[in-house]
Amino acid sequence: MPDKLITVAEARELVLGAVTPLGPERIPVVDALDRVLAEDIVATGDVPPFAASAMDGYAVQHGPAGRTLAVVGESRAGTPYDGPVSDGEAIRISTGAAVPEQASAVIKQEDVRANGTQIVTGAPIAPGDNIRPAGEVITAGTTVLRAGTTLHAAELAVVIAAGAGQVAVARRPSVRVLCTGDELRDPGDPLRPGEIHNSNGPMLVALAAHLGAVTTPAEQLADDRAATRTALQTAIEDAAVVIVSGGVSVGPHDHVKPVLGALGVKERFWGVALQPGKPTWFGTRGATLVFGLPGNPVSSAVTFALFAAPAIAALQGAPPDQSAVQAEAALGTSVKRNPRREQAIRVRLESREGTSVVVPNGPQGSHVVTSLSGADALALIPRGDGQLEPGTRVKLVALPR
Ligand code: AMP
Ligand code: MG
């Protein structure tokens, strides 16, 4: 390993500095799940588009209880009542239906006594009661979402409500995952002595896919120089991001670094003052980003979260601050510090005596894959002596899922 390890923050800066965002494309909003907006979304109309009833009841003029009103028509969702409403009249109305212009309130049906074609109001009703004014939620012309926002289900709903049918989103980066290791076997395959299942491959592909990348199944490579070279060459030519799991340490069977050098991939850093994840490697060839992540499953997931995930997001135009530290929380337990390396521990949120705290999600060894499942975030523990006491506030970074 190199003598000088760079900090996590320095490594993230080097990664983000190497990213050239991909351009935008226009696609139907219904196909835009998990994509990153490449434009601000401005509402083309009011939401709701018309004054709408918040209740099933009657559109009326406001007034006291005890009035007898003639029911002269109906406004249904999608089929407004088209006519005047005078003082002594009421219009049957459904939730979400347009309130006739001359009505000043809606009285809910629980508050009236219906009697043939008449109702008797059982409660006083004030102007605007049970009416959702046009534009109450979104006013036409306002910006509802900014470029750089990821479109999850809720954001899709907002964009569609704001009137958009097509959206400009960032092109998706292609991501190839290569797993090195003679010991690796496919999921479910029987294991001979010394073998393990390749859990990193499907995990890293899933993480990249959830971040909007175009992925293919992970490729598995023997610890063999020629095979490593052939596979890496193809991947670098095809993809915007190449992620190699394992083989970046200094053992006699670790071929990734020399092969990447031979293929003209320029090393940007190797070795981060991070636990787990020290032997992380990052380089570029042209605009292609190459990550060499340590093979232990937790190291792979943590270094993906800290370095590869921000790059995949930034390629899609996400602002750099989106991938930075997102929150703080108090520790619920003490955590021993590492004198030389910042730790990224998997934590889950818990409630202790009415306050939210974070606690380690099980044993923290870099091989303990189970500490990833059910974790809510990574907590960053600064390097130093001794331990952090319960109650110490620590920085949190999102764990992509
Ligand atoms: P390496 O980074 O190649 O030295 O591997 C470090 C540790 O991670 C070793 O115990 C490997 O067996 C394990 N490992 C490497 N690749 C994978 C993988 N794809 N899935 C699960 N464990 C792995
Ligand atoms: Mg290996």
Tab-separated table of C-alpha atoms and ligand atoms in Angstrom:
chain	number	residue	atom	x	y	z
A	1	MET	CA	0.000	0.000	0.000
A	2	PRO	CA	1.145	3.579	-0.569
A	3	ASP	CA	2.593	5.372	2.484
A	4	LYS	CA	0.266	8.291	2.178
A	5	LEU	CA	-3.439	7.601	2.284
A	6	ILE	CA	-5.727	10.408	1.158
A	7	THR	CA	-8.823	11.328	3.139
A	8	VAL	CA	-12.341	10.310	2.166
A	9	ALA	CA	-13.163	13.950	1.387
A	10	GLU	CA	-10.096	14.303	-0.842
A	11	ALA	CA	-10.932	11.058	-2.646
A	12	ARG	CA	-14.521	12.176	-3.268
A	13	GLU	CA	-13.275	15.482	-4.638
A	14	LEU	CA	-10.922	13.698	-7.053
A	15	VAL	CA	-13.769	11.471	-8.234
A	16	LEU	CA	-16.249	14.301	-8.728
A	17	GLY	CA	-13.562	16.413	-10.426
A	18	ALA	CA	-13.124	13.681	-13.029
A	19	VAL	CA	-16.817	13.546	-13.972
A	20	THR	CA	-18.071	15.089	-17.198
A	21	PRO	CA	-21.872	15.040	-16.994
A	22	LEU	CA	-23.614	13.163	-19.797
A	23	GLY	CA	-26.028	15.196	-21.912
A	24	PRO	CA	-29.830	15.254	-21.620
A	25	GLU	CA	-32.524	13.374	-23.533
A	26	ARG	CA	-36.308	13.868	-23.655
A	27	ILE	CA	-38.441	10.923	-22.633
A	28	PRO	CA	-42.049	10.283	-21.591
A	29	VAL	CA	-42.470	11.064	-17.916
A	30	VAL	CA	-43.926	7.587	-17.331
A	31	ASP	CA	-40.568	6.098	-18.320
A	32	ALA	CA	-38.577	8.444	-16.090
A	33	LEU	CA	-38.554	6.543	-12.789
A	34	ASP	CA	-35.141	6.881	-11.074
A	35	ARG	CA	-33.878	9.273	-13.751
A	36	VAL	CA	-32.308	12.630	-12.908
A	37	LEU	CA	-34.007	15.779	-14.201
A	38	ALA	CA	-31.983	17.797	-16.698
A	39	GLU	CA	-34.392	20.752	-16.604
A	40	ASP	CA	-36.423	22.680	-14.064
A	41	ILE	CA	-40.073	21.634	-14.121
A	42	VAL	CA	-42.406	24.633	-14.336
A	43	ALA	CA	-46.114	24.021	-13.799
A	44	THR	CA	-48.095	24.631	-16.989
A	45	GLY	CA	-51.340	25.043	-15.061
A	46	ASP	CA	-52.829	25.377	-11.612
A	47	VAL	CA	-53.160	22.342	-9.324
A	48	PRO	CA	-55.958	21.771	-8.724
A	49	PRO	CA	-56.896	23.215	-12.126
A	50	PHE	CA	-60.292	24.415	-10.809
A	51	ALA	CA	-61.898	25.108	-7.453
A	52	ALA	CA	-62.627	21.572	-6.295
A	53	SER	CA	-64.770	20.121	-3.546
A	54	ALA	CA	-62.896	18.554	-0.636
A	55	MET	CA	-65.996	16.581	0.421
A	56	ASP	CA	-68.976	14.667	-0.794
A	57	GLY	CA	-71.868	17.050	-0.123
A	58	TYR	CA	-73.617	20.057	-1.626
A	59	ALA	CA	-72.289	23.231	-3.246
A	60	VAL	CA	-74.269	26.108	-1.723
A	61	GLN	CA	-74.104	29.761	-0.763
A	62	HIS	CA	-72.599	30.145	2.698
A	63	GLY	CA	-75.034	30.810	5.496
A	64	PRO	CA	-76.509	29.652	8.803
A	65	ALA	CA	-77.843	26.240	9.765
A	66	GLY	CA	-81.518	25.439	9.276
A	67	ARG	CA	-81.924	26.559	5.672
A	68	THR	CA	-84.028	24.556	3.259
A	69	LEU	CA	-82.426	24.410	-0.215
A	70	ALA	CA	-83.644	22.888	-3.486
A	71	VAL	CA	-81.229	20.402	-5.090
A	72	VAL	CA	-81.157	21.520	-8.744
A	73	GLY	CA	-78.269	19.596	-10.231
A	74	GLU	CA	-75.108	17.619	-9.728
A	75	SER	CA	-71.371	18.210	-10.206
A	76	ARG	CA	-69.475	14.950	-10.516
A	77	ALA	CA	-65.722	14.397	-10.723
A	78	GLY	CA	-64.976	14.964	-14.400
A	79	THR	CA	-68.456	16.331	-15.202
A	80	PRO	CA	-69.005	19.817	-13.784
A	81	TYR	CA	-72.478	21.298	-13.237
A	82	ASP	CA	-73.083	23.860	-15.921
A	83	GLY	CA	-75.569	26.432	-14.693
A	84	PRO	CA	-76.371	29.088	-12.127
A	85	VAL	CA	-76.823	28.392	-8.401
A	86	SER	CA	-79.083	30.831	-6.615
A	87	ASP	CA	-79.417	31.501	-2.924
A	88	GLY	CA	-82.079	28.905	-2.226
A	89	GLU	CA	-80.415	26.178	-4.261
A	90	ALA	CA	-77.841	23.434	-3.774
A	91	ILE	CA	-75.832	21.282	-6.186
A	92	ARG	CA	-75.031	17.700	-5.252
A	93	ILE	CA	-71.213	17.464	-5.442
A	94	SER	CA	-68.572	14.732	-5.168
A	95	THR	CA	-65.048	14.994	-3.770
A	96	GLY	CA	-62.760	16.385	-6.462
A	97	ALA	CA	-65.637	17.731	-8.597
A	98	ALA	CA	-65.616	21.354	-9.778
A	99	VAL	CA	-67.455	23.756	-7.499
A	100	PRO	CA	-69.935	25.806	-9.574
A	101	GLU	CA	-68.802	29.415	-9.842
A	102	GLN	CA	-71.698	30.951	-7.964
A	103	ALA	CA	-71.454	28.581	-5.002
A	104	SER	CA	-69.363	29.995	-2.144
A	105	ALA	CA	-69.007	26.859	-0.007
A	106	VAL	CA	-69.566	23.124	0.159
A	107	ILE	CA	-71.546	21.634	3.010
A	108	LYS	CA	-70.648	18.028	3.667
A	109	GLN	CA	-73.399	15.483	3.350
A	110	GLU	CA	-73.121	14.477	7.014
A	111	ASP	CA	-74.228	18.047	7.857
A	112	VAL	CA	-77.479	18.022	5.885
A	113	ARG	CA	-80.770	16.198	6.093
A	114	ALA	CA	-81.840	15.115	2.610
A	115	ASN	CA	-85.545	15.156	1.950
A	116	GLY	CA	-86.502	14.229	-1.623
A	117	THR	CA	-85.261	17.048	-3.839
A	118	GLN	CA	-84.569	19.297	-0.869
A	119	ILE	CA	-81.938	19.458	1.845
A	120	VAL	CA	-81.981	21.123	5.227
A	121	THR	CA	-78.579	22.449	6.347
A	122	GLY	CA	-77.634	21.132	9.777
A	123	ALA	CA	-74.591	23.364	10.387
A	124	PRO	CA	-73.546	26.919	9.610
A	125	ILE	CA	-71.223	27.166	6.629
A	126	ALA	CA	-68.669	29.912	5.972
A	127	PRO	CA	-67.308	31.221	2.654
A	128	GLY	CA	-64.752	28.816	1.177
A	129	ASP	CA	-65.572	25.923	3.499
A	130	ASN	CA	-64.588	22.566	1.985
A	131	ILE	CA	-63.373	24.172	-1.236
A	132	ARG	CA	-59.830	23.614	-2.515
A	133	PRO	CA	-59.116	26.776	-4.508
A	134	ALA	CA	-57.593	26.529	-7.984
A	135	GLY	CA	-53.790	26.630	-7.692
A	136	GLU	CA	-53.827	25.877	-3.959
A	137	VAL	CA	-51.208	23.119	-4.302
A	138	ILE	CA	-49.245	24.443	-7.287
A	139	THR	CA	-49.710	27.803	-9.008
A	140	ALA	CA	-49.205	27.873	-12.777
A	141	GLY	CA	-45.734	29.135	-13.637
A	142	THR	CA	-44.012	28.085	-10.437
A	143	THR	CA	-40.975	25.819	-10.488
A	144	VAL	CA	-41.903	22.587	-8.760
A	145	LEU	CA	-38.666	20.607	-9.181
A	146	ARG	CA	-35.108	21.620	-10.015
A	147	ALA	CA	-32.711	20.089	-12.512
A	148	GLY	CA	-30.612	17.505	-10.688
A	149	THR	CA	-33.540	16.032	-8.771
A	150	THR	CA	-33.959	12.271	-8.967
A	151	LEU	CA	-37.435	11.240	-10.044
A	152	HIS	CA	-38.727	8.731	-7.536
A	153	ALA	CA	-42.404	7.797	-7.454
A	154	ALA	CA	-43.449	10.942	-5.564
A	155	GLU	CA	-41.498	13.225	-7.908
A	156	LEU	CA	-43.126	11.560	-10.936
A	157	ALA	CA	-46.512	12.372	-9.428
A	158	VAL	CA	-45.506	16.016	-8.900
A	159	VAL	CA	-44.187	16.353	-12.469
A	160	ILE	CA	-47.337	14.841	-13.949
A	161	ALA	CA	-49.619	16.970	-11.756
A	162	ALA	CA	-47.654	20.025	-12.928
A	163	GLY	CA	-48.679	19.155	-16.487
A	164	ALA	CA	-45.570	17.601	-18.063
A	165	GLY	CA	-45.879	14.638	-20.452
A	166	GLN	CA	-42.234	14.526	-21.468
A	167	VAL	CA	-39.214	15.479	-19.413
A	168	ALA	CA	-35.569	16.199	-20.126
A	169	VAL	CA	-33.484	13.809	-18.075
A	170	ALA	CA	-29.789	13.033	-18.021
A	171	ARG	CA	-28.634	10.175	-20.193
A	172	ARG	CA	-27.966	7.043	-18.188
A	173	PRO	CA	-24.352	6.061	-17.684
A	174	SER	CA	-23.478	2.509	-18.652
A	175	VAL	CA	-21.843	0.684	-15.770
A	176	ARG	CA	-19.932	-2.612	-16.050
A	177	VAL	CA	-19.118	-4.633	-12.970
A	178	LEU	CA	-16.227	-7.105	-13.049
A	179	CYS	CA	-15.524	-9.410	-10.111
A	180	THR	CA	-12.066	-10.883	-9.748
A	181	GLY	CA	-11.296	-13.983	-7.751
A	182	ASP	CA	-10.520	-17.636	-8.467
A	183	GLU	CA	-12.608	-18.461	-5.401
A	184	LEU	CA	-15.883	-17.024	-6.765
A	185	ARG	CA	-18.840	-19.175	-7.700
A	186	ASP	CA	-22.264	-18.256	-9.064
A	187	PRO	CA	-25.240	-17.923	-6.715
A	188	GLY	CA	-26.462	-21.299	-5.540
A	189	ASP	CA	-23.575	-23.286	-7.003
A	190	PRO	CA	-22.067	-25.912	-4.712
A	191	LEU	CA	-18.787	-24.776	-3.161
A	192	ARG	CA	-15.572	-26.733	-3.217
A	193	PRO	CA	-13.046	-26.142	-0.435
A	194	GLY	CA	-11.877	-22.538	-0.396
A	195	GLU	CA	-14.652	-21.218	-2.625
A	196	ILE	CA	-17.286	-18.589	-1.869
A	197	HIS	CA	-20.326	-17.231	-3.640
A	198	ASN	CA	-19.918	-14.064	-5.661
A	199	SER	CA	-22.200	-11.763	-3.712
A	200	ASN	CA	-20.499	-8.531	-4.786
A	201	GLY	CA	-21.356	-8.878	-8.465
A	202	PRO	CA	-25.143	-8.847	-8.183
A	203	MET	CA	-24.965	-6.354	-5.291
A	204	LEU	CA	-22.869	-3.794	-7.183
A	205	VAL	CA	-24.975	-4.182	-10.334
A	206	ALA	CA	-28.135	-3.638	-8.283
A	207	LEU	CA	-26.680	-0.562	-6.578
A	208	ALA	CA	-25.689	0.952	-9.919
A	209	ALA	CA	-29.046	0.115	-11.496
A	210	HIS	CA	-30.928	1.773	-8.641
A	211	LEU	CA	-28.891	4.907	-9.278
A	212	GLY	CA	-30.146	4.987	-12.872
A	213	ALA	CA	-27.227	3.271	-14.610
A	214	VAL	CA	-27.623	0.940	-17.578
A	215	THR	CA	-26.158	-2.323	-16.375
A	216	THR	CA	-25.419	-5.831	-17.583
A	217	PRO	CA	-24.886	-8.845	-15.336
A	218	ALA	CA	-21.566	-8.781	-13.507
A	219	GLU	CA	-18.703	-10.580	-15.182
A	220	GLN	CA	-16.570	-12.998	-13.182
A	221	LEU	CA	-12.798	-13.089	-13.757
A	222	ALA	CA	-10.176	-15.567	-12.705
A	223	ASP	CA	-7.082	-14.174	-10.995
A	224	ASP	CA	-5.227	-14.354	-14.264
A	225	ARG	CA	-3.411	-11.510	-15.923
A	226	ALA	CA	-4.429	-12.209	-19.520
A	227	ALA	CA	-8.086	-12.812	-18.683
A	228	THR	CA	-8.162	-9.668	-16.555
A	229	ARG	CA	-6.677	-7.645	-19.378
A	230	THR	CA	-9.113	-8.875	-22.041
A	231	ALA	CA	-12.155	-8.274	-19.876
A	232	LEU	CA	-11.044	-4.869	-18.640
A	233	GLN	CA	-10.176	-3.674	-22.137
A	234	THR	CA	-13.654	-4.482	-23.430
A	235	ALA	CA	-15.346	-2.967	-20.407
A	236	ILE	CA	-13.378	0.277	-20.621
A	237	GLU	CA	-14.232	0.653	-24.289
A	238	ASP	CA	-17.937	-0.016	-23.716
A	239	ALA	CA	-18.873	1.691	-20.485
A	240	ALA	CA	-18.856	5.111	-18.853
A	241	VAL	CA	-18.036	3.539	-15.499
A	242	VAL	CA	-16.126	0.325	-14.833
A	243	ILE	CA	-16.255	-1.135	-11.343
A	244	VAL	CA	-13.839	-3.909	-10.475
A	245	SER	CA	-14.357	-5.818	-7.256
A	246	GLY	CA	-11.337	-7.432	-5.628
A	247	GLY	CA	-7.800	-7.870	-6.834
A	248	VAL	CA	-6.648	-4.312	-6.077
A	249	SER	CA	-4.441	-5.173	-3.134
A	250	VAL	CA	-0.779	-6.116	-3.297
A	251	GLY	CA	-0.976	-9.908	-3.306
A	252	PRO	CA	0.740	-11.978	-6.002
A	253	HIS	CA	-2.673	-12.687	-7.570
A	254	ASP	CA	-3.890	-9.091	-7.641
A	255	HIS	CA	-3.641	-8.156	-11.320
A	256	VAL	CA	-6.059	-5.269	-11.587
A	257	LYS	CA	-3.700	-2.344	-10.975
A	258	PRO	CA	-0.911	-3.366	-13.354
A	259	VAL	CA	-3.410	-4.304	-16.058
A	260	LEU	CA	-5.231	-0.977	-15.750
A	261	GLY	CA	-1.889	0.804	-16.025
A	262	ALA	CA	-1.027	-1.193	-19.135
A	263	LEU	CA	-4.392	-0.291	-20.648
A	264	GLY	CA	-3.651	3.412	-20.231
A	265	VAL	CA	-5.977	4.063	-17.324
A	266	LYS	CA	-4.445	6.922	-15.357
A	267	GLU	CA	-4.326	6.365	-11.628
A	268	ARG	CA	-5.981	9.237	-9.712
A	269	PHE	CA	-5.633	7.674	-6.306
A	270	TRP	CA	-4.919	4.404	-4.581
A	271	GLY	CA	-5.332	4.068	-0.858
A	272	VAL	CA	-7.850	5.978	1.238
A	273	ALA	CA	-7.626	6.565	5.004
A	274	LEU	CA	-10.889	4.697	5.385
A	275	GLN	CA	-12.050	1.639	7.281
A	276	PRO	CA	-13.321	-0.441	5.589
A	277	GLY	CA	-12.054	0.395	2.122
A	278	LYS	CA	-8.363	1.274	2.403
A	279	PRO	CA	-7.120	-0.276	-0.873
A	280	THR	CA	-9.631	1.608	-3.059
A	281	TRP	CA	-8.284	2.539	-6.487
A	282	PHE	CA	-9.611	5.149	-8.884
A	283	GLY	CA	-8.457	6.073	-12.357
A	284	THR	CA	-9.645	7.500	-15.659
A	285	ARG	CA	-9.123	6.900	-19.330
A	286	GLY	CA	-10.635	9.747	-21.322
A	287	ALA	CA	-14.059	10.286	-19.811
A	288	THR	CA	-14.298	6.697	-18.547
A	289	LEU	CA	-14.148	6.275	-14.786
A	290	VAL	CA	-12.600	3.117	-13.354
A	291	PHE	CA	-13.056	2.080	-9.747
A	292	GLY	CA	-11.112	-0.738	-8.142
A	293	LEU	CA	-13.036	-1.625	-5.003
A	294	PRO	CA	-11.738	-4.002	-2.351
A	295	GLY	CA	-13.358	-7.424	-2.518
A	296	ASN	CA	-14.680	-7.810	0.994
A	297	PRO	CA	-18.442	-7.325	0.645
A	298	VAL	CA	-18.736	-4.510	3.172
A	299	SER	CA	-15.675	-2.742	1.761
A	300	SER	CA	-17.203	-2.994	-1.711
A	301	ALA	CA	-20.548	-1.591	-0.589
A	302	VAL	CA	-19.033	1.203	1.506
A	303	THR	CA	-16.593	2.365	-1.171
A	304	PHE	CA	-19.365	2.148	-3.761
A	305	ALA	CA	-21.510	4.396	-1.556
A	306	LEU	CA	-18.733	6.911	-0.888
A	307	PHE	CA	-17.086	7.095	-4.313
A	308	ALA	CA	-18.911	5.305	-7.146
A	309	ALA	CA	-22.449	6.390	-6.217
A	310	PRO	CA	-21.640	10.130	-6.249
A	311	ALA	CA	-19.917	9.664	-9.608
A	312	ILE	CA	-22.907	7.853	-11.134
A	313	ALA	CA	-25.186	10.605	-9.813
A	314	ALA	CA	-22.876	13.398	-10.996
A	315	LEU	CA	-22.675	11.877	-14.499
A	316	GLN	CA	-26.436	12.390	-14.514
A	317	GLY	CA	-26.112	15.998	-13.442
A	318	ALA	CA	-26.789	15.657	-9.733
A	319	PRO	CA	-25.223	18.585	-7.900
A	320	PRO	CA	-22.118	17.535	-5.927
A	321	ASP	CA	-23.643	18.592	-2.606
A	322	GLN	CA	-26.381	16.000	-3.118
A	323	SER	CA	-23.855	13.232	-2.553
A	324	ALA	CA	-22.115	14.885	0.365
A	325	VAL	CA	-22.873	14.445	4.025
A	326	GLN	CA	-26.626	14.612	4.300
A	327	ALA	CA	-27.433	14.662	7.954
A	328	GLU	CA	-26.120	14.338	11.474
A	329	ALA	CA	-27.264	12.181	14.332
A	330	ALA	CA	-26.256	11.354	17.878
A	331	LEU	CA	-24.567	8.029	18.561
A	332	GLY	CA	-26.605	5.671	20.724
A	333	THR	CA	-23.539	3.695	21.825
A	334	SER	CA	-19.834	4.380	22.224
A	335	VAL	CA	-17.684	3.749	19.149
A	336	LYS	CA	-13.968	3.067	19.315
A	337	ARG	CA	-11.989	5.281	16.988
A	338	ASN	CA	-9.288	4.224	14.564
A	339	PRO	CA	-6.176	6.392	15.042
A	340	ARG	CA	-5.230	6.399	11.380
A	341	ARG	CA	-8.394	5.916	9.378
A	342	GLU	CA	-11.855	7.437	9.245
A	343	GLN	CA	-14.472	4.754	9.770
A	344	ALA	CA	-17.693	4.375	7.816
A	345	ILE	CA	-19.882	2.258	10.051
A	346	ARG	CA	-23.252	0.873	9.043
A	347	VAL	CA	-25.845	2.233	11.419
A	348	ARG	CA	-29.552	2.011	11.942
A	349	LEU	CA	-31.805	4.623	13.426
A	350	GLU	CA	-33.342	3.803	16.768
A	351	SER	CA	-35.447	5.678	19.240
A	352	ARG	CA	-33.952	5.934	22.754
A	353	GLU	CA	-35.953	7.732	25.409
A	354	GLY	CA	-37.814	9.699	22.783
A	355	THR	CA	-34.829	10.815	20.712
A	356	SER	CA	-33.435	9.362	17.508
A	357	VAL	CA	-29.953	7.925	17.731
A	358	VAL	CA	-27.831	5.789	15.444
A	359	VAL	CA	-26.367	2.484	16.562
A	360	PRO	CA	-24.009	0.093	14.747
A	361	ASN	CA	-25.984	-2.398	12.684
A	362	GLY	CA	-24.283	-5.509	14.038
A	363	PRO	CA	-20.576	-6.455	13.953
A	364	GLN	CA	-18.588	-4.150	11.710
A	365	GLY	CA	-15.935	-6.410	10.134
A	366	SER	CA	-15.389	-5.792	6.425
A	367	HIS	CA	-16.479	-9.373	5.690
A	368	VAL	CA	-19.733	-9.157	7.693
A	369	VAL	CA	-22.114	-8.812	4.761
A	370	THR	CA	-25.115	-8.995	7.090
A	371	SER	CA	-24.227	-5.560	8.555
A	372	LEU	CA	-25.367	-4.034	5.256
A	373	SER	CA	-28.867	-5.423	5.361
A	374	GLY	CA	-31.213	-3.255	7.374
A	375	ALA	CA	-28.683	-0.429	7.755
A	376	ASP	CA	-30.148	3.051	7.344
A	377	ALA	CA	-26.961	4.994	6.622
A	378	LEU	CA	-23.202	5.167	6.954
A	379	ALA	CA	-21.962	7.109	9.972
A	380	LEU	CA	-18.548	8.699	9.557
A	381	ILE	CA	-16.318	8.330	12.614
A	382	PRO	CA	-13.344	10.713	12.402
A	383	ARG	CA	-9.942	9.145	12.988
A	384	GLY	CA	-8.449	9.715	16.409
A	385	ASP	CA	-7.693	8.137	19.744
A	386	GLY	CA	-10.021	6.636	22.313
A	387	GLN	CA	-13.709	6.371	21.649
A	388	LEU	CA	-16.680	8.547	20.798
A	389	GLU	CA	-19.130	8.587	23.682
A	390	PRO	CA	-22.871	8.003	23.336
A	391	GLY	CA	-24.552	11.274	22.378
A	392	THR	CA	-21.670	12.432	20.159
A	393	ARG	CA	-23.036	13.830	16.923
A	394	VAL	CA	-21.702	12.117	13.816
A	395	LYS	CA	-22.127	12.774	10.097
A	396	LEU	CA	-24.306	10.461	8.031
A	397	VAL	CA	-24.016	9.520	4.376
A	398	ALA	CA	-26.823	7.800	2.490
A	399	LEU	CA	-26.368	4.124	1.739
A	400	PRO	CA	-27.623	3.445	-1.765
A	401	ARG	CA	-29.868	0.398	-1.856
B	1	AMP	P1	-9.556	-9.166	-2.551
B	1	AMP	O1	-9.946	-7.717	-2.534
B	1	AMP	O2	-9.578	-9.760	-3.912
B	1	AMP	O3	-8.256	-9.348	-1.836
B	1	AMP	O4	-10.652	-9.942	-1.700
B	1	AMP	C1	-10.836	-9.662	-0.327
B	1	AMP	C2	-11.853	-10.613	0.280
B	1	AMP	O5	-13.107	-10.405	-0.340
B	1	AMP	C3	-11.537	-12.082	0.089
B	1	AMP	O6	-11.931	-12.761	1.260
B	1	AMP	C4	-12.408	-12.483	-1.063
B	1	AMP	O7	-12.702	-13.840	-1.071
B	1	AMP	C5	-13.627	-11.638	-0.838
B	1	AMP	N1	-14.296	-11.363	-2.104
B	1	AMP	C6	-13.687	-10.969	-3.230
B	1	AMP	N2	-14.551	-10.836	-4.225
B	1	AMP	C7	-15.762	-11.150	-3.725
B	1	AMP	C8	-17.072	-11.201	-4.274
B	1	AMP	N3	-17.272	-10.913	-5.571
B	1	AMP	N4	-18.084	-11.580	-3.483
B	1	AMP	C9	-17.855	-11.877	-2.172
B	1	AMP	N5	-16.655	-11.831	-1.601
B	1	AMP	C10	-15.600	-11.492	-2.360
B	2	MG	MG	-9.046	-11.557	-4.750
